[in-house]
Each structure stands twice: as structure tokens, then as C-alpha cells.
PDB file of C-alpha atoms in Angstrom:
ATOM      1  CA  UNK F 168     -36.129-165.119-139.587  1.00 56.00           C
ATOM      2  CA  UNK F 169     -34.384-168.409-140.770  1.00 72.00           C
ATOM      3  CA  UNK F 170     -36.730-171.223-142.216  1.00 73.00           C
ATOM      4  CA  UNK F 171     -36.226-173.330-138.826  1.00 72.00           C
ATOM      5  CA  UNK F 172     -37.446-170.571-136.581  1.00 77.00           C
ATOM      6  CA  UNK F 173     -40.345-169.649-138.913  1.00 72.00           C
ATOM      7  CA  UNK F 174     -41.527-173.142-138.825  1.00 75.00           C
ATOM      8  CA  UNK F 175     -41.208-173.415-135.079  1.00 71.00           C
ATOM      9  CA  UNK F 176     -43.230-170.207-134.676  1.00 71.00           C
ATOM     10  CA  UNK F 177     -45.870-171.405-136.946  1.00 67.00           C
ATOM     11  CA  UNK F 178     -46.132-174.751-135.109  1.00 65.00           C
ATOM     12  CA  UNK F 179     -46.380-172.719-131.840  1.00 61.00           C
ATOM     13  CA  UNK F 180     -48.876-170.558-133.063  1.00 68.00           C
ATOM     14  CA  UNK F 181     -50.964-173.401-133.946  1.00 66.00           C
ATOM     15  CA  UNK F 182     -50.192-175.411-130.641  1.00 63.00           C
ATOM     16  CA  UNK F 183     -51.448-172.780-128.245  1.00 62.00           C
ATOM     17  CA  UNK F 184     -55.064-172.713-129.173  1.00 70.00           C
ATOM     18  CA  UNK F 185     -55.140-176.509-129.616  1.00 65.00           C
ATOM     19  CA  UNK F 186     -53.769-176.646-125.915  1.00 66.00           C
ATOM     20  CA  UNK F 187     -56.078-174.255-124.741  1.00 68.00           C
ATOM     21  CA  UNK F 188     -59.214-175.982-126.353  1.00 71.00           C
ATOM     22  CA  UNK F 189     -57.882-179.283-124.993  1.00 72.00           C
ATOM     23  CA  UNK F 190     -57.395-177.638-121.383  1.00 71.00           C
ATOM     24  CA  UNK F 191     -60.991-176.363-121.555  1.00 71.00           C
ATOM     25  CA  UNK F 192     -62.506-179.632-122.531  1.00 73.00           C
ATOM     26  CA  UNK F 193     -60.704-181.535-119.790  1.00 72.00           C
ATOM     27  CA  UNK F 194     -61.900-178.896-117.240  1.00 73.00           C
ATOM     28  CA  UNK F 195     -65.528-179.214-118.199  1.00 73.00           C
ATOM     29  CA  UNK F 196     -65.501-182.968-118.464  1.00 73.00           C
ATOM     30  CA  UNK F 197     -64.088-183.249-115.062  1.00 75.00           C
ATOM     31  CA  UNK F 198     -66.466-180.605-113.633  1.00 81.00           C
ATOM     32  CA  UNK F 199     -63.760-178.092-112.542  1.00 85.00           C
ATOM     33  CA  UNK F 200     -63.941-174.251-112.729  1.00 86.00           C
ATOM     34  CA  UNK F 201     -60.691-172.431-113.444  1.00 85.00           C
ATOM     35  CA  UNK F 202     -59.812-169.023-111.928  1.00 86.00           C
ATOM     36  CA  UNK F 203     -56.566-167.281-112.646  1.00 84.00           C
ATOM     37  CA  UNK F 204     -55.093-163.965-112.122  1.00 85.00           C
ATOM     38  CA  UNK F 205     -51.607-162.654-111.198  1.00 83.00           C
ATOM     39  CA  UNK F 206     -51.921-163.656-107.616  1.00 84.00           C
ATOM     40  CA  UNK F 207     -53.152-167.101-107.807  1.00 87.00           C
ATOM     41  CA  UNK F 208     -54.722-170.016-109.944  1.00 86.00           C
ATOM     42  CA  UNK F 209     -57.630-171.722-108.544  1.00 90.00           C
ATOM     43  CA  UNK F 210     -59.372-174.994-109.668  1.00 88.00           C
ATOM     44  CA  UNK F 211     -62.675-175.432-107.724  1.00 88.00           C
ATOM     45  CA  UNK F 212     -65.228-178.292-108.139  1.00 89.00           C
ATOM     46  CA  UNK F 213     -68.614-177.831-109.809  1.00 87.00           C
ATOM     47  CA  UNK F 214     -71.649-180.028-109.372  1.00 89.00           C
ATOM     48  CA  UNK F 215     -72.327-182.678-111.917  1.00 87.00           C
ATOM     49  CA  UNK F 216     -75.328-182.186-114.163  1.00 86.00           C
ATOM     50  CA  UNK F 217     -75.812-185.999-113.915  1.00 88.00           C
ATOM     51  CA  UNK F 218     -75.775-186.560-110.298  1.00 89.00           C
ATOM     52  CA  UNK F 219     -78.827-188.552-109.431  1.00 91.00           C
ATOM     53  CA  UNK F 220     -79.051-186.960-105.873  1.00 89.00           C
ATOM     54  CA  UNK F 221     -78.973-183.282-106.656  1.00 88.00           C
ATOM     55  CA  UNK F 222     -79.537-183.233-110.582  1.00 88.00           C
ATOM     56  CA  UNK F 223     -76.811-180.455-111.088  1.00 86.00           C
ATOM     57  CA  UNK F 224     -78.246-178.050-108.460  1.00 88.00           C
ATOM     58  CA  UNK F 225     -75.255-178.743-106.094  1.00 88.00           C
ATOM     59  CA  UNK F 226     -77.440-179.685-103.062  1.00 89.00           C
ATOM     60  CA  UNK F 227     -80.834-179.436-101.748  1.00 89.00           C
ATOM     61  CA  UNK F 228     -82.683-177.652 -98.756  1.00 87.00           C
ATOM     62  CA  UNK F 229     -83.359-179.145 -95.416  1.00 87.00           C
ATOM     63  CA  UNK F 230     -86.624-177.961 -94.170  1.00 81.00           C
ATOM     64  CA  UNK F 231     -87.637-176.727 -90.633  1.00 77.00           C
ATOM     65  CA  UNK F 232     -88.024-173.407 -88.943  1.00 78.00           C
ATOM     66  CA  UNK F 233     -84.622-172.230 -90.373  1.00 78.00           C
ATOM     67  CA  UNK F 234     -83.906-173.983 -93.577  1.00 82.00           C
ATOM     68  CA  UNK F 235     -80.412-174.734 -94.431  1.00 89.00           C
ATOM     69  CA  UNK F 236     -78.786-175.819 -97.762  1.00 86.00           C
ATOM     70  CA  UNK F 237     -76.946-179.156 -97.591  1.00 88.00           C
ATOM     71  CA  UNK F 238     -74.245-179.710-100.360  1.00 88.00           C
ATOM     72  CA  UNK F 239     -74.227-182.623-102.488  1.00 89.00           C
ATOM     73  CA  UNK F 240     -71.102-184.961-102.298  1.00 88.00           C
ATOM     74  CA  UNK F 241     -70.848-184.750-106.096  1.00 87.00           C
ATOM     75  CA  UNK F 242     -68.782-181.665-105.605  1.00 86.00           C
ATOM     76  CA  UNK F 243     -68.344-180.987-102.007  1.00 85.00           C
ATOM     77  CA  UNK F 244     -66.187-183.999-101.131  1.00 85.00           C
ATOM     78  CA  UNK F 245     -63.582-182.922-103.610  1.00 85.00           C
ATOM     79  CA  UNK F 246     -60.686-180.596-102.764  1.00 86.00           C
ATOM     80  CA  UNK F 247     -60.091-176.988-104.108  1.00 89.00           C
ATOM     81  CA  UNK F 248     -56.676-176.493-105.722  1.00 86.00           C
ATOM     82  CA  UNK F 249     -54.873-173.252-105.371  1.00 89.00           C
ATOM     83  CA  UNK F 250     -51.514-172.285-106.395  1.00 88.00           C
ATOM     84  CA  UNK F 251     -50.207-168.776-105.177  1.00 88.00           C
ATOM     85  CA  UNK F 252     -48.042-166.829-107.893  1.00 85.00           C
ATOM     86  CA  UNK F 253     -47.496-163.423-106.465  1.00 81.00           C
ATOM     87  CA  UNK F 254     -47.998-162.047-102.933  1.00 79.00           C
ATOM     88  CA  UNK F 255     -50.953-159.912-102.371  1.00 73.00           C
ATOM     89  CA  UNK F 256     -49.576-156.565-101.190  1.00 74.00           C
ATOM     90  CA  UNK F 257     -50.471-155.695 -97.634  1.00 75.00           C
ATOM     91  CA  UNK F 258     -52.746-152.865 -96.878  1.00 74.00           C
ATOM     92  CA  UNK F 259     -51.465-150.041 -94.574  1.00 70.00           C
ATOM     93  CA  UNK F 260     -52.964-149.956 -91.080  1.00 71.00           C
ATOM     94  CA  UNK F 261     -52.998-146.270 -91.082  1.00 66.00           C
ATOM     95  CA  UNK F 262     -52.366-143.148 -93.094  1.00 67.00           C
ATOM     96  CA  UNK F 263     -48.506-142.775 -93.888  1.00 63.00           C
ATOM     97  CA  UNK F 264     -48.162-139.395 -92.001  1.00 63.00           C
TER      98      UNK F 264
END
């Protein structure tokens, strides 16, 4: 390995953990949850801990005979972002014979 390639490899080895730590901090500060597998990458919003309405719970219960949970606007008004990578294989409808 030449000196230039060795230097580039060392810089890359140092940059990858720094980039991962920066991305994790940005996702946490923006209140996003990251999910990734070989079929998709998803960014979903999370409730803010400092929200004055839900106090980080993500919503509240509406009373009555059949109580329902109402979502707080601190996370439910934000869009979910999804990127498809590989198609999910289709399940066969029946046996192959």
C-alpha cells in the first residue's frame, strides 16, 4: 500500500465513526427514530420529551365508555420518511406442485 492510500484509509477509518456519531446526535435532537434493513430505510417521528401538552408520552387518553388515545401534534403531524431499497420477495399463493 502506498503512503497516499494508507493515509486515505486511516482518514476514512476515523471519519466513519465520527459520521455515525454525528448522525445519531442529529436524529436524537430532531426526535426521529431510524430503522434500516436490506429492504428499506425508515425515519419515523418520536414525541418530544419537552412537549407541554403530552410531556413526552405522545398523547393522552380521552375518557368515556370506550376510551381512545389521541395523538399529540408534537410527533403525529410530522411525516414518516421511507426509502425502498430491495423489493420484498412475493409469497407464493399455493404449493409449487
